[in-house]
Every structure is written in structure tokens, then in C-alpha cells.
Short mmCIF file of C-alpha atoms and ligand atoms in Angstrom, two decimals:
data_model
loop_
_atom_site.label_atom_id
_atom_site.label_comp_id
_atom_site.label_asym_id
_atom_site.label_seq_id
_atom_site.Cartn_x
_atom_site.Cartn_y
_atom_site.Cartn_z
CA UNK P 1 0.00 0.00 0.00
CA UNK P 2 1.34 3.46 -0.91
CA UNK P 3 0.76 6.30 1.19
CA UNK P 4 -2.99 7.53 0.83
CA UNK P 5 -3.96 10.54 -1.37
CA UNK P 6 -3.05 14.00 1.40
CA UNK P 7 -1.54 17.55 0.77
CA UNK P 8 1.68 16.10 1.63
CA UNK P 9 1.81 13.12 -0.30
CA UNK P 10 1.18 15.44 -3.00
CA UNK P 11 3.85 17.48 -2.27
CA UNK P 12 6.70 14.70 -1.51
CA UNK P 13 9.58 16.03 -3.54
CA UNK P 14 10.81 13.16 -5.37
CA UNK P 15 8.91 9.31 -5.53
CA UNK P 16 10.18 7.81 -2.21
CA UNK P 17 12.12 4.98 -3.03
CA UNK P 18 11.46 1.86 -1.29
CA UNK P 19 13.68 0.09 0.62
CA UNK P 20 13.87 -3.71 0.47
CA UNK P 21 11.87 -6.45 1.86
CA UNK P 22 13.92 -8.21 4.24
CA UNK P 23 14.23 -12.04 3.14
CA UNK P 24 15.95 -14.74 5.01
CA UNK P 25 17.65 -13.91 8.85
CA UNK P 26 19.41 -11.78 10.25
CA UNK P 27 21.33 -10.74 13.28
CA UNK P 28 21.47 -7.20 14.89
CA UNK P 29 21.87 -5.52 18.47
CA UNK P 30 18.69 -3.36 18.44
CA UNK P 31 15.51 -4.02 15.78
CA UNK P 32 12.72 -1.37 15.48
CA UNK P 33 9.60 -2.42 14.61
CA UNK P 34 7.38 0.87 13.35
CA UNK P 35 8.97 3.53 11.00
CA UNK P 36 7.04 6.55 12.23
CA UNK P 37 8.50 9.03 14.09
CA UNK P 38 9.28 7.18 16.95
CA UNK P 39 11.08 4.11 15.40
CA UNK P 40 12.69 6.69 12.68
CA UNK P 41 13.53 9.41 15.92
CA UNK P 42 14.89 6.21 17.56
CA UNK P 43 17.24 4.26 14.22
CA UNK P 44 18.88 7.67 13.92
CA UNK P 45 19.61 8.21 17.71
CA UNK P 46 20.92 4.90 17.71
CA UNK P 47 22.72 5.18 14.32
CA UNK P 48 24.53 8.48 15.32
CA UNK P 49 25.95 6.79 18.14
CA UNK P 50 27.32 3.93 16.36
CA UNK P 51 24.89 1.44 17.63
CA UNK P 52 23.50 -1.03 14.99
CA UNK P 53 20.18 -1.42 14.48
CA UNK P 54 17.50 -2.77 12.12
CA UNK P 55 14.14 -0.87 11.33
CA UNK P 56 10.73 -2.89 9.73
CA UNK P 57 8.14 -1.28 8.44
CA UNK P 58 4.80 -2.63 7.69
CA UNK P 59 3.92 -0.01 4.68
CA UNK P 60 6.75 3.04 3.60
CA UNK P 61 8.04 4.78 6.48
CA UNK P 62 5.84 7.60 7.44
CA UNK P 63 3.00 5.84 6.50
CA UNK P 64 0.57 5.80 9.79
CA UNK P 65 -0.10 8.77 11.57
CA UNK P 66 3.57 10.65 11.14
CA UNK P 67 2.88 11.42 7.24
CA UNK P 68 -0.62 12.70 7.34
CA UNK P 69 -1.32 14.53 10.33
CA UNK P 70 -1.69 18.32 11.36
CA UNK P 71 2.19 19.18 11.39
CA UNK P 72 1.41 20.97 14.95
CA UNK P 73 5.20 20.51 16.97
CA UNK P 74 4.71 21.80 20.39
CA UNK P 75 5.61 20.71 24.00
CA UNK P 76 3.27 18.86 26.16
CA UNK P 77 1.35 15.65 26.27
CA UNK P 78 -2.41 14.26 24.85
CA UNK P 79 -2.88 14.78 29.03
CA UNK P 80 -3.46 18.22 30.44
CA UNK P 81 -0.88 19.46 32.54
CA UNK P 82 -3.23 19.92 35.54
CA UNK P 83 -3.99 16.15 35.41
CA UNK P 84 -0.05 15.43 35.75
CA UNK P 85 0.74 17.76 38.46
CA UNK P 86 -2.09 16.33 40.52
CA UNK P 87 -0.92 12.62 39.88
CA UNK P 88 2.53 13.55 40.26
CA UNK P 89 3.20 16.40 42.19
CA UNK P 90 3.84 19.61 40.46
CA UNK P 91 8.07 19.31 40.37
CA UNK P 92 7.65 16.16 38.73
CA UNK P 93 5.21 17.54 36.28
CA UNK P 94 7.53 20.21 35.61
CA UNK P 95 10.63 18.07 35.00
CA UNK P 96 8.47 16.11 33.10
CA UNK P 97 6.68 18.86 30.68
CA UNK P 98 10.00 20.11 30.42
CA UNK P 99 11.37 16.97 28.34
CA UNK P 100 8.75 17.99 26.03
CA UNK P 101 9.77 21.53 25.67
CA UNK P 102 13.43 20.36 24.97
CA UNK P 103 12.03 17.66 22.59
CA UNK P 104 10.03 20.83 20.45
CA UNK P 105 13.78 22.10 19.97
CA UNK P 106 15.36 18.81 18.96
CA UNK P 107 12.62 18.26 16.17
CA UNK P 108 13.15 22.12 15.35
CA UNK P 109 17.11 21.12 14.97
CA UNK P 110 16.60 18.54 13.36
CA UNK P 111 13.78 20.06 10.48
CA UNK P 112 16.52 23.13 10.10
CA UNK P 113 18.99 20.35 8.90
CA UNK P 114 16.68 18.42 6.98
CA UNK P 115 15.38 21.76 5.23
CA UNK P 116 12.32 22.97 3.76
CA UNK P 117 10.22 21.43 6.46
CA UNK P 118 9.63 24.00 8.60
CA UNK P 119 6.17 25.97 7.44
CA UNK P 120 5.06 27.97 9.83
CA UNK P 121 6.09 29.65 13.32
CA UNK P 122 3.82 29.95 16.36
CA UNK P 123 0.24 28.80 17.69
CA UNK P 124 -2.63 31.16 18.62
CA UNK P 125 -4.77 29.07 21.20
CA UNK P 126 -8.72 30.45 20.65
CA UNK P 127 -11.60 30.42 23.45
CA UNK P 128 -14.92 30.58 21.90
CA UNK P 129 -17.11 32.00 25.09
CA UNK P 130 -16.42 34.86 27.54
CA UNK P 131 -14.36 34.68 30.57
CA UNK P 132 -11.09 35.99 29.92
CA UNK P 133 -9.78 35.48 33.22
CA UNK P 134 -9.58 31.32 31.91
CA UNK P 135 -7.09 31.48 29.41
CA UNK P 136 -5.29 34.59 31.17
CA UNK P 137 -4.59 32.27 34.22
CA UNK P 138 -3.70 29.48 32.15
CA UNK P 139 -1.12 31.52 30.73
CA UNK P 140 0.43 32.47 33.99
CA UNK P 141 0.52 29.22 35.49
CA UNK P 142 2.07 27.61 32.40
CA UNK P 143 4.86 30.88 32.57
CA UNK P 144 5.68 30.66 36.04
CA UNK P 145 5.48 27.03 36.96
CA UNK P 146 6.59 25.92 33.84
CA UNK P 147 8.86 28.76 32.38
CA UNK P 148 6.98 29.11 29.18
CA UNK P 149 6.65 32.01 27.43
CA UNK P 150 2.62 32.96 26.50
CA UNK P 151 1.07 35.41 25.87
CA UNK P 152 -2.39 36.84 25.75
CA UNK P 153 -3.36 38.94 22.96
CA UNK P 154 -5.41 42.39 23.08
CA UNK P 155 -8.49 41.98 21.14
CA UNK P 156 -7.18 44.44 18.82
CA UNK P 157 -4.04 42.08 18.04
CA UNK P 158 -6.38 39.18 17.62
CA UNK P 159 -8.57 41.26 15.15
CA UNK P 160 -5.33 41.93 13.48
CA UNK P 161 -4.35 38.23 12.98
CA UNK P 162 -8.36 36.97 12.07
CA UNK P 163 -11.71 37.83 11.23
CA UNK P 164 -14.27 35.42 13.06
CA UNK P 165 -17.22 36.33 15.62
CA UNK P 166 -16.66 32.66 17.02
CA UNK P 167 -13.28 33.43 18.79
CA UNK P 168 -13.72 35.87 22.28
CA UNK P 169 -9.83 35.53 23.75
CA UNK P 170 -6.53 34.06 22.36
CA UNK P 171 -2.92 33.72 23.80
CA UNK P 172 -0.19 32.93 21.59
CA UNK P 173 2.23 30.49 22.22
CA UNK P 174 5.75 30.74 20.49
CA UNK P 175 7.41 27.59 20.97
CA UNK P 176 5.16 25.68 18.65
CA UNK P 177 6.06 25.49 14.94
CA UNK P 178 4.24 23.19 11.66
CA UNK P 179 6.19 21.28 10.12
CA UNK P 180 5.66 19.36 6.63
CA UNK P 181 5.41 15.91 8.59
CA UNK P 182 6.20 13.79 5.41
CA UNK P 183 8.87 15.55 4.25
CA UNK P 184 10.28 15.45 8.26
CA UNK P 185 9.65 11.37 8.04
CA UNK P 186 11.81 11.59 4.68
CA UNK P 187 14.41 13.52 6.39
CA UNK P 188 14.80 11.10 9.00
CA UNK P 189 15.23 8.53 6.94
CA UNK P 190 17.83 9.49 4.94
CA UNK P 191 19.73 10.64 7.67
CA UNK P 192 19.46 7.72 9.66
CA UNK P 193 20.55 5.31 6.65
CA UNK P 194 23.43 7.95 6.39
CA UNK P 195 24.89 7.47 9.81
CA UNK P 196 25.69 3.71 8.03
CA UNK P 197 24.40 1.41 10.80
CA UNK P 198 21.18 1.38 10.37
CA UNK P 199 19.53 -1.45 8.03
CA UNK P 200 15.80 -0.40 7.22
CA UNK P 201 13.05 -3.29 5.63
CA UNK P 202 9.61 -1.41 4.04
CA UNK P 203 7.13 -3.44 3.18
CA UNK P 204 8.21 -5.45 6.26
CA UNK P 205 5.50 -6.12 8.81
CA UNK P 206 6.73 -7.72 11.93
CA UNK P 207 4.08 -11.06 12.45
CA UNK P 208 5.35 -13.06 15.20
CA UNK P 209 7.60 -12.01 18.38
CA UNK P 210 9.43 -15.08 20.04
CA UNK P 211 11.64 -15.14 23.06
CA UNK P 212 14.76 -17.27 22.11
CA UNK P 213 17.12 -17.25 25.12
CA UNK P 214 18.59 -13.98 26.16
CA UNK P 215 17.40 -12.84 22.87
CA UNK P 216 14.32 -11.93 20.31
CA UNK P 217 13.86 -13.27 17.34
CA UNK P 218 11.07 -10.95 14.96
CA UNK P 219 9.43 -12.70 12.18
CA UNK P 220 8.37 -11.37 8.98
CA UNK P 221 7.01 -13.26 6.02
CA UNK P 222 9.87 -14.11 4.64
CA UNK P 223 12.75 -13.75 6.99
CA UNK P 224 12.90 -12.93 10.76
CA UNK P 225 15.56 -10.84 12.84
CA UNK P 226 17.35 -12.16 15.88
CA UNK P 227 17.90 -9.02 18.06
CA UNK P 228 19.33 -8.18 21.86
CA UNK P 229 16.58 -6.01 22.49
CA UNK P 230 13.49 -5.20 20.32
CA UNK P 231 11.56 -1.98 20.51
CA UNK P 232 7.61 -1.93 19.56
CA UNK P 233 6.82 1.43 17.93
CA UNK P 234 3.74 0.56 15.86
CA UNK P 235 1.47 2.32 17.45
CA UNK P 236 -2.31 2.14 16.36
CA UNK P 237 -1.37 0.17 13.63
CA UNK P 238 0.68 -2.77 15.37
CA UNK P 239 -1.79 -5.10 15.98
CA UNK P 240 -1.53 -8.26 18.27
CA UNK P 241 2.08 -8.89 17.44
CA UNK P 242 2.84 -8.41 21.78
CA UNK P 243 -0.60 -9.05 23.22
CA UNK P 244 -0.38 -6.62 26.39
CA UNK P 245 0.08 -3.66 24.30
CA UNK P 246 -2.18 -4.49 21.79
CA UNK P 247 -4.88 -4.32 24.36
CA UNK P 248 -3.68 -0.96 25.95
CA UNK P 249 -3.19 1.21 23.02
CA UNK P 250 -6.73 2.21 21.49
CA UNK P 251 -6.73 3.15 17.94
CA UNK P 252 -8.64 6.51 17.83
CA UNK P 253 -9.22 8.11 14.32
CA UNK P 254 -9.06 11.75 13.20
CA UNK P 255 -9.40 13.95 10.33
CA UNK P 256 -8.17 16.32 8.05
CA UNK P 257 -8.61 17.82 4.83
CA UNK P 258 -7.06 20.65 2.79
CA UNK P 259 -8.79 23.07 0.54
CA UNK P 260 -7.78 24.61 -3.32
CA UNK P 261 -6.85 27.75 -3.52
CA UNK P 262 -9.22 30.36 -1.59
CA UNK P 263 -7.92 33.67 -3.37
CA UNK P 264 -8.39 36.87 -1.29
CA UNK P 265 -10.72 35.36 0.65
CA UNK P 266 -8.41 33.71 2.80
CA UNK P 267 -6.40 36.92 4.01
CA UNK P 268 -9.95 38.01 4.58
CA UNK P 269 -10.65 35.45 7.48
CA UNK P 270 -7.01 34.34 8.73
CA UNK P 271 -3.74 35.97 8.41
CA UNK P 272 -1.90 34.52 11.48
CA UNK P 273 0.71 32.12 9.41
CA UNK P 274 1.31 29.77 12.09
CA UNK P 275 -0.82 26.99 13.74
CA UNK P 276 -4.53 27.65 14.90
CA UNK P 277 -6.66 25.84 17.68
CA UNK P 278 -9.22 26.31 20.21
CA UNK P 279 -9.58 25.37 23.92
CA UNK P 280 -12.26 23.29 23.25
CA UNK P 281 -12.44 19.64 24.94
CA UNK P 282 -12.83 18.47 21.12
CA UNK P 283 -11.04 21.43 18.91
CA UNK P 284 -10.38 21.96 15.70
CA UNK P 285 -6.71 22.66 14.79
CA UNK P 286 -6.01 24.64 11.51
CA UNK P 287 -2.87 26.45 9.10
CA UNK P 288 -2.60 28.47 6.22
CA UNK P 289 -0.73 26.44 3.68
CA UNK P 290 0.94 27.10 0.25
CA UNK P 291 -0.31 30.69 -0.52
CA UNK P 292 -3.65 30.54 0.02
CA UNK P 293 -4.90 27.24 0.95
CA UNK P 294 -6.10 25.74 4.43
CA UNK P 295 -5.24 22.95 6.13
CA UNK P 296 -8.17 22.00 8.82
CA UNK P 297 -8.29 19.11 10.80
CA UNK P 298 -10.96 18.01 13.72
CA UNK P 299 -12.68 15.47 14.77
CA UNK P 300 -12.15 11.90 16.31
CA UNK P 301 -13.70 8.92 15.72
CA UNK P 302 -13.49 4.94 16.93
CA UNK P 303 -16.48 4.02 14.15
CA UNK P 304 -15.52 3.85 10.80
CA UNK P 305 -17.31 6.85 9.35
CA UNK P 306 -16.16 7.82 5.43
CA UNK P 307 -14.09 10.37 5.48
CA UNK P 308 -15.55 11.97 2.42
CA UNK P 309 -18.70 12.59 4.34
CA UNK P 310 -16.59 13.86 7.44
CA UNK P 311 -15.13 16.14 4.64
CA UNK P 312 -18.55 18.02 4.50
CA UNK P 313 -18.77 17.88 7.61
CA UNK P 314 -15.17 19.91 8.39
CA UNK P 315 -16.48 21.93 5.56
CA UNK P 316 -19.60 23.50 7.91
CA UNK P 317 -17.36 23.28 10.80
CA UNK P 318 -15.06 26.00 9.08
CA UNK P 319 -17.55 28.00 7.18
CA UNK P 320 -19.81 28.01 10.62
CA UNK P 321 -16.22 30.17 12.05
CA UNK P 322 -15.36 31.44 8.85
CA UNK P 323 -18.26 32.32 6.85
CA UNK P 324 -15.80 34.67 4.65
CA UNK P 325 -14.91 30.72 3.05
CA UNK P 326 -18.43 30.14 2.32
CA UNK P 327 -17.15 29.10 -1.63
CA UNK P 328 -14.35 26.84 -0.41
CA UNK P 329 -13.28 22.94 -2.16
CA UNK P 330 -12.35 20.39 -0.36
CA UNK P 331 -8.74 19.14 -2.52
CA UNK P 332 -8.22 15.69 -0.23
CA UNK P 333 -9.40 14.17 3.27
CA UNK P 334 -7.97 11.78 4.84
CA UNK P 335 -8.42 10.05 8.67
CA UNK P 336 -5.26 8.71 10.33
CA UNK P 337 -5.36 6.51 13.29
CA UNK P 338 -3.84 7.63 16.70
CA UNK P 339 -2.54 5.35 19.79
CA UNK P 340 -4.30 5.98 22.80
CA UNK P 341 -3.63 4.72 26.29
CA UNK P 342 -6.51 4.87 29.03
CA UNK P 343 -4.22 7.25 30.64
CA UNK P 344 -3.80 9.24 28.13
CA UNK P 345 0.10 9.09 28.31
CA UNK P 346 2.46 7.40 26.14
CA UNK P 347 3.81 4.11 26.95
CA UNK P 348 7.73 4.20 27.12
CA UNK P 349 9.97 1.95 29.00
CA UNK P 350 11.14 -1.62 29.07
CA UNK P 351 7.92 -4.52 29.36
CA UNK P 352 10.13 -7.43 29.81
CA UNK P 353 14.10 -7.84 29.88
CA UNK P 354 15.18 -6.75 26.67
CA UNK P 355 11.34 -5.64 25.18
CA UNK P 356 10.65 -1.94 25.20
CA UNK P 357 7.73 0.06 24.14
CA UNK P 358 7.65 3.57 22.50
CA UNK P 359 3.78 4.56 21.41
CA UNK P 360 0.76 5.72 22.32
CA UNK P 361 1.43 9.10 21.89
CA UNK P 362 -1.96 10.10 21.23
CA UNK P 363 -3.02 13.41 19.15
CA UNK P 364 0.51 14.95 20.54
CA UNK P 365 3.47 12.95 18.66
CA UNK P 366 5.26 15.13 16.81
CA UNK P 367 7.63 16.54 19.88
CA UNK P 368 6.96 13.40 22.12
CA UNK P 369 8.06 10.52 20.07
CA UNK P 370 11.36 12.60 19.95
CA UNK P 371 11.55 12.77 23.57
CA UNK P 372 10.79 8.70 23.59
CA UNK P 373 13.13 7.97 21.06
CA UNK P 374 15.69 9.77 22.64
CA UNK P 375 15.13 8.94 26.33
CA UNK P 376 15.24 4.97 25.47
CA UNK P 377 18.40 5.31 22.76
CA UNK P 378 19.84 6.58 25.81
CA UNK P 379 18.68 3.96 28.11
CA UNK P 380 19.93 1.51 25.92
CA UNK P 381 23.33 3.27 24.88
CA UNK P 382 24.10 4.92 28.64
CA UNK P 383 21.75 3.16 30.71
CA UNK P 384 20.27 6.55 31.47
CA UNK P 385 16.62 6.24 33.44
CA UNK P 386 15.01 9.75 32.87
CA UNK P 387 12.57 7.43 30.78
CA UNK P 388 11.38 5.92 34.05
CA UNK P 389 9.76 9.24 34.66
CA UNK P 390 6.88 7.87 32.47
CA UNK P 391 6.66 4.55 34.98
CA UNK P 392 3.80 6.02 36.54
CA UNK P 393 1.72 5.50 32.82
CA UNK P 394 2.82 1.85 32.32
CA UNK P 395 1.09 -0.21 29.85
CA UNK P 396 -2.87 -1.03 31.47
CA UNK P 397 -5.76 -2.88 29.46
CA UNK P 398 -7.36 -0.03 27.48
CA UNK P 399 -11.14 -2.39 27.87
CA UNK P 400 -11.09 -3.88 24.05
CA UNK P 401 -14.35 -2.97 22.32
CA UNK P 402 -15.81 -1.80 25.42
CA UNK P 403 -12.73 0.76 26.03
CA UNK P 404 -13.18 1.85 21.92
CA UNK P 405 -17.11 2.33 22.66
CA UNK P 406 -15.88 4.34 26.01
CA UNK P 407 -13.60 6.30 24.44
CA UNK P 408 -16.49 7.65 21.49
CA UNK P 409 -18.86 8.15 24.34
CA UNK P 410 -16.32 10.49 26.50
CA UNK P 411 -15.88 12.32 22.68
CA UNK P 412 -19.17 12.84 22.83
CA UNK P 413 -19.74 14.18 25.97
CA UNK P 414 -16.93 15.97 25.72
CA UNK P 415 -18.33 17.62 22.53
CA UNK P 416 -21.64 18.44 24.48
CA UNK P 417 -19.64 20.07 27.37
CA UNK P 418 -18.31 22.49 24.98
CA UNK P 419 -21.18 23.67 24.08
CA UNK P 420 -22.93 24.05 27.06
CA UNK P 421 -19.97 25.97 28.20
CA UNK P 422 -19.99 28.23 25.07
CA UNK P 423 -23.46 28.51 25.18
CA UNK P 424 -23.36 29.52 29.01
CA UNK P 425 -20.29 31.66 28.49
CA UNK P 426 -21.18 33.19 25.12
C1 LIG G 501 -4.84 13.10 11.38
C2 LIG G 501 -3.87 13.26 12.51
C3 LIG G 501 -3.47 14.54 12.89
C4 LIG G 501 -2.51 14.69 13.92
N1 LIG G 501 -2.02 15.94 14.18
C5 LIG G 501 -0.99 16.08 15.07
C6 LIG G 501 -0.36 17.33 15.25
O1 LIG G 501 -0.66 18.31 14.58
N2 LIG G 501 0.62 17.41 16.19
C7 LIG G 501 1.01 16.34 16.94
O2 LIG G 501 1.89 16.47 17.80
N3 LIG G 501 0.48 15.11 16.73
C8 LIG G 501 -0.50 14.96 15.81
N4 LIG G 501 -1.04 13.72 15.58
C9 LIG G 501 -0.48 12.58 16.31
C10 LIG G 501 0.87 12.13 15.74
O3 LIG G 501 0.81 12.09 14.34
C11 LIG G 501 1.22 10.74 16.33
O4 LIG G 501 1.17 10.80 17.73
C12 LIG G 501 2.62 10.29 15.89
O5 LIG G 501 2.82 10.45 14.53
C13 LIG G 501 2.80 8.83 16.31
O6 LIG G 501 4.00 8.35 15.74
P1 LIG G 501 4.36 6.82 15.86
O7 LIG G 501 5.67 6.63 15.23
O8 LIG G 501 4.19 6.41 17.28
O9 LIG G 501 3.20 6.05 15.09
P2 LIG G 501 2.82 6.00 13.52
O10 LIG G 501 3.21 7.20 12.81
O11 LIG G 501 1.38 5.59 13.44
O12 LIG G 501 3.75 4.84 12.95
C14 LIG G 501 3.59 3.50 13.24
C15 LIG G 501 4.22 2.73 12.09
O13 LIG G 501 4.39 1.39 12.47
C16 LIG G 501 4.12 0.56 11.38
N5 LIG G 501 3.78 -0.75 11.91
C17 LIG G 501 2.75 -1.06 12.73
N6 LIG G 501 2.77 -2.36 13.02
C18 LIG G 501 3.83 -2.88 12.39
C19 LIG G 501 4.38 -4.20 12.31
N7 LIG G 501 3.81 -5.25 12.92
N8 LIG G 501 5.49 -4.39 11.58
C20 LIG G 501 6.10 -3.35 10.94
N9 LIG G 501 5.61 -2.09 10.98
C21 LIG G 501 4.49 -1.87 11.70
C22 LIG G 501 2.96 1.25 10.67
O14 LIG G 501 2.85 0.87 9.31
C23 LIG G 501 3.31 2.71 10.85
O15 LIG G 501 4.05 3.23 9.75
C24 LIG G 501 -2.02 13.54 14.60
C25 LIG G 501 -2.44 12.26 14.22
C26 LIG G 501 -3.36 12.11 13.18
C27 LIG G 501 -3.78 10.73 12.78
#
């Protein structure tokens, strides 16, 4: 399967070339098993420390959620900071939400090098109801407790970055950047195969996961990899190869589409260039792309709804906000699936001697998987333990069917709270 029909697949430079299948066995230190950001972040952390590895990917690299999804890079976690200071005190929150922050400025260092990745710079976070004094003490708690640097905007600074009668208050926050997430993925992979110790398989899925003695052997269908340690990063999309995880990482879907060209009409309703979203329970999250196109993504989903009917529906969603795009086409939509944990936090750290986990990084991937990837290369390389920061969110049973049908009733009610609290508040 190629990659499905996005903006970004449309835009990928040059026809990726595939990598080969791997056939027959092999023998390695470390073996991957995902090729999205995490597994990528990871063979390049590994590779640039001289530390072999081997990477298998079910599809192309990039192909799950890290080539198709809003290109949003900022610090945090799918959990709200409150929730993590109250489970784990408010220093270890901090030190924490502060991986995160240094993870945003890896991926930033690392989309400079690549080049041409970066698209746009900052994120204006939008309330839709009254009550200023919300947002305004967000913003001071996430400056002093967590040395961030937001802002709130005037309303005469917000009426100079958009024109909608849906947004009341905004603060901008200027440590999150977009990011072409494709062309990032492609990046990655170059420079990881560059570092010359890192053997990548596409079209590669991993089927069977044996202990043999101190070590693992992966299987694949036509070979199989006999590794020291093996580390799961398949997210949504891994299936029941390791049974534990596969019941503790929901699949929850999401969508996006992009629009054609929107003339003057776009600089009419939004002229911020960097990322857009609101403070809603269940947002939307939106960019300017190209010249005048938009990027808009919302929605999540664990029913399998078609996407080109979701399409109209993201197509009221923005022209109930921006009215000014009344005339807008919808170019492509796609859904990608993300990895959910019941607690909401991703799952890094070692299962059983020699079997680690980095996933379930929810809607927020693009910095954490960097901070995953580079908290277990290090474990592995220096026997560092900041990753045991995440122990407290180990891998729990996420209720099969019954968690999926839990998880698209809290959406729901979610969706309701917001607007009773914008119709309360409006
Ligand atoms: C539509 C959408 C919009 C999003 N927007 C944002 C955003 O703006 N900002 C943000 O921070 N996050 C966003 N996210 C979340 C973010 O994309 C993910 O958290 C992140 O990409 C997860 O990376 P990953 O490497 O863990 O998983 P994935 O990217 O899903 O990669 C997993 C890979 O593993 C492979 N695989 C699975 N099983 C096997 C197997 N058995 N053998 C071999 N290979 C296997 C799959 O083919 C896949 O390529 C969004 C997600 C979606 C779907």
C-alpha cells in the first residue's frame, strides 16, 4: 500500500524509493519495529551513536499517523498538565513537561537540517465564550510554573491576525512550529541510513515475536531478525504482534482535509501564518498552507465513518467560524489513526528484559516521540533512566471494544460540554 492521497503526499519532492523487503535472517543488536517518528527518531539516535540497528516497516516509512497529520510541533502531552501535576506532584510535572519543551527544539534542529520542512512559526490558542480570566490564568501558570513564554493577545491584536465572531480571547504560544510531517519522516530517513548502521526493511510487517534465550527473534514473512533487544513502535497500527500492548493502546481516528486555492478570501478570514486551535475539549486545529490554501483538521472517531462525508462535515465546521470561506473545495481528506492509552500518556519503558515500548502518543506525537526515542536510545546506549519518569503510565488494558465504545462516548460528551460551556459563556 502506498501512502494515501493528502496535501503532503502530494507534495513529496521526489517518488520515495522503497527500501527492500527483508528475506531470510538476520542478526542485529537493536531491531525497530514501526517507521514513524518514533522508530525513525529512535534508528537515527541509535545510528549516530554507532549502535547497529534494524528498522521494519509494515507499509513506507511515514506511513501511519507521522505522514498525514496536522504538522502541529509543540511541547506537552495528549494529558493536560493539571492532570499530571495532581498525579505527580507539580516538580515532577515540571521536570516532566519540560522533556517535552526540549524535545520541540530537537525536532526544530533537526527540520533546520533536513530543510524545507519547517512551514510555519507559532500557535494562537482560541476560546470561543467569555471569561477571559480562563485562558489569562492558564497563561500564567504555564509561565511561572513551567517557564513558558505565553502570551495573551489584546483583542485588537487578535482582530489583526483573524476575522471570526466565534473566537472571544486568544494567547499565543511561540514555541510551537508546523512542520511538513512527510517531508520530516523523509528527512529522517535518509539521515538515519546515512549514519551507516542502520539497516531499514519497508514493506516489512513484523508477524510473530518469540523469546529465544537472552534474545528476540522478529518474524516477517519471509525472513525474521534475531535481536538483543526489540523496541515496539507501531502504534495504532501494530496489531496483536505483543498481546499486552495491543490491548492498551486504542486506535482513535481523526481527520483532516485541505482546501484549493481560496484567493483573497483567505487573508480576509485568517492571516496569522502559524498553527490555529481552540480550547475546546474536542477542537479543531487549523494552518494556512501554500499561498492561500487551508489545512483544517478536527474530529475523532473509533467508528468507521467515510471520510468523504466527514469532509462536509469539516467543511460547515469552518464555514460556521469562517463564513468569509463560504465558496471553499475540499482538494483531499484523509483520517489517520492515533494510539491511545486509558491514561492518556504514552507508553515508554522496558515490558520485559530486553522488550521496550515507545507509542501511544496520542493526538501529541510530533515533539513526544522525539523525547521517547531519545530517552530509550539513551537507556539503551548509557543506561540513562530519565525514561522511568513515564513509569507512573505503564502499559494497562485499554477495555477492548468496550474501552473503543468508552472512548467515542467520552468524545461525545466531551463535545456536548463544549457547548454548554460556550453557550453559558457566550
Ligand atoms: C490526522 C492526525 C493529525 C494529527 N495531528 C498532530 C499534530 O498536529 N501534532 C502532533 O503532535 N500530533 C498529531 N497527531 C499525532 C501524531 O501524528 C502521532 O502521535 C505520531 O505520529 C505517532 O507516531 P508513531 O511513530 O508512534 O506512530 P505511527 O506514525 O502511526 O507509525 C507506526 C508505524 O508502524 C508501522 N507498523 C505497525 N505495526 C507494524 C508491524 N507489525 N510491523 C512493521 N511495521 C508496523 C505502521 O505501518 C506505521 O508506519 C495527529 C495524528 C493524526 C492521525
Amino acid at each position: 500500500m502506498s501512502y494515501p492521497q493528502t496535501y503532503y503526499s502530494e507534495r513529496l519532492q521526489q517518488k520515495p524509493e522503497s527500501q527492500s523487503v527483508l528475506s531470510g535472517e538476520t542478526r542485529t543488536d537493536i531491531c525497530i519495529v514501526g517507521g514513524g517518528l518514533a522508530g525513525l527518531t529512535l534508528a537515527l539516535r541509535l545510528g549516530e551513536q554507532e549502535q547497529r540497528c534494524t528498522l521494519l516497516e509494515a507499509e513506507q516509512v511515514g506511513w501511519g499517523a507521522s505522514g498525514r497529520n496536522g504538522g502541529f510541533v509543540s511541547p506537552g502531552f495528549a494529558q493536560s498538565v493539571s492532570v499530571l501535576e495532581k498525579k505527580l506532584g507539580v516538580d515532577a510535572a515540571k521536570r516532566l513537561f519540560a522533556e517535552t519543551v526540549r524535545a520541540t527544539e530537537l525536532v526544530r534542529t533537526r527540520a533546520k537540517a533536513i530543510g524545507n520542512v519547517i512551514e510555519g512559526d507559532g500557535l494562537l490558542k482560541l476560546q470561543r465564550y467569555t471569561a477571559p480570566d480562563v485562558l489569562q490564568r492558564f497563561v500564567e501558570h504555564m509561565n511561572t510554573v513551567h517557564d513558558l513564554k505565553f502570551k495573551m493577545l489584546s483583542p485588537d491584536a487578535l482582530a489583526a491576525e483573524l476575522s471570526s465572531a466565534s473566537y472571544r480571547h486568544a494567547m499565543l504560544d511561540p514555541h510551537t512550529f508546523t512542520i511538513d510531517p512527510l517531508a520530516y519522516v523523509h528527512g529522517l530517513k535518509h539521515q538515519a541510513l546515512a549514519t551507516g548502521q542502520v539497516d531499514l526493511f519497508e514493506k516489512t510487517p513484523a508477524i510473530k515475536l518469540d523469546r529465544q534465550g537472552a534474545r528476540w527473534r522478529v518474524s516477517t514473512p519471509q525472513g525474521s531478525v534475531s535481536a538483543q533487544t526489540v523496541v515496539l513502535a507501531g502504534s495504532a497500527y501494530l496489531g496483536n504482534l505483543y498481546r499486552p500492548l495491543a490491548g492498551a493502546v486504542l486506535p482513535v481516528g481523526t481527520y483532516v482535509v485541505s482546501t484549493d486555492s481560496l484567493g483573497p478570501s483567505l487573508d480576509e478570514a485568517i492571516r496569522f501564518r502559524g498553527a490555529l486551535t481552540d480550547t475546546r475539549l474536542a477542537g479543531d486545529y487549523y494552518r494556512r498552507i501554500e499561498a492561500d490554501q487551508l489545512l483544517w483538521g478536527g474530529r475523532i472517531t473509533t467508528q468507521k465513518s467515510e471520510p468523504r462525508r466527514l469532509a462536509e462535515r469539516l467543511k460547515q465546521q469552518i464555514v460556521e467560524i469562517y463564513p468569509q470561506l463560504s465558496d471553499l473545495q475540499i482538494r483531499h481528506a484523509w483520517s489517520g489513526l492515533m494510539g491511545y492509552a486509558v491514561h492518556k500518556m504514552p507508553v515508554i519503558g522496558e515490558m520485559e528484559p530486553g522488550l521496550w515500548s515507545c507509542t501511544a502518543f496520542g493526538g501529541q506525537g510530533l515533539s513526544t516521540t522525539a523525547m521517547g526515542a531519545e530517552m530509550i536510545a539513551d537507556a539503551l546506549v548509557h543506561g540513562d533512566d530519565r525514561w522511568r519518569q513515564l513509569q507512573p503510565f505503564d502499559v494497562r488494558w485499554g477495555g477492548g471494544p468496550i474501552g473503543r465504545a468508552g472512548t467515542q462516548m467520552v468524545y461525545w460528551g466531551m463535545q456536548l460540554k463544549d457547548r454548554w460551556q460556550e453557550a453559558r459563556g457566550a
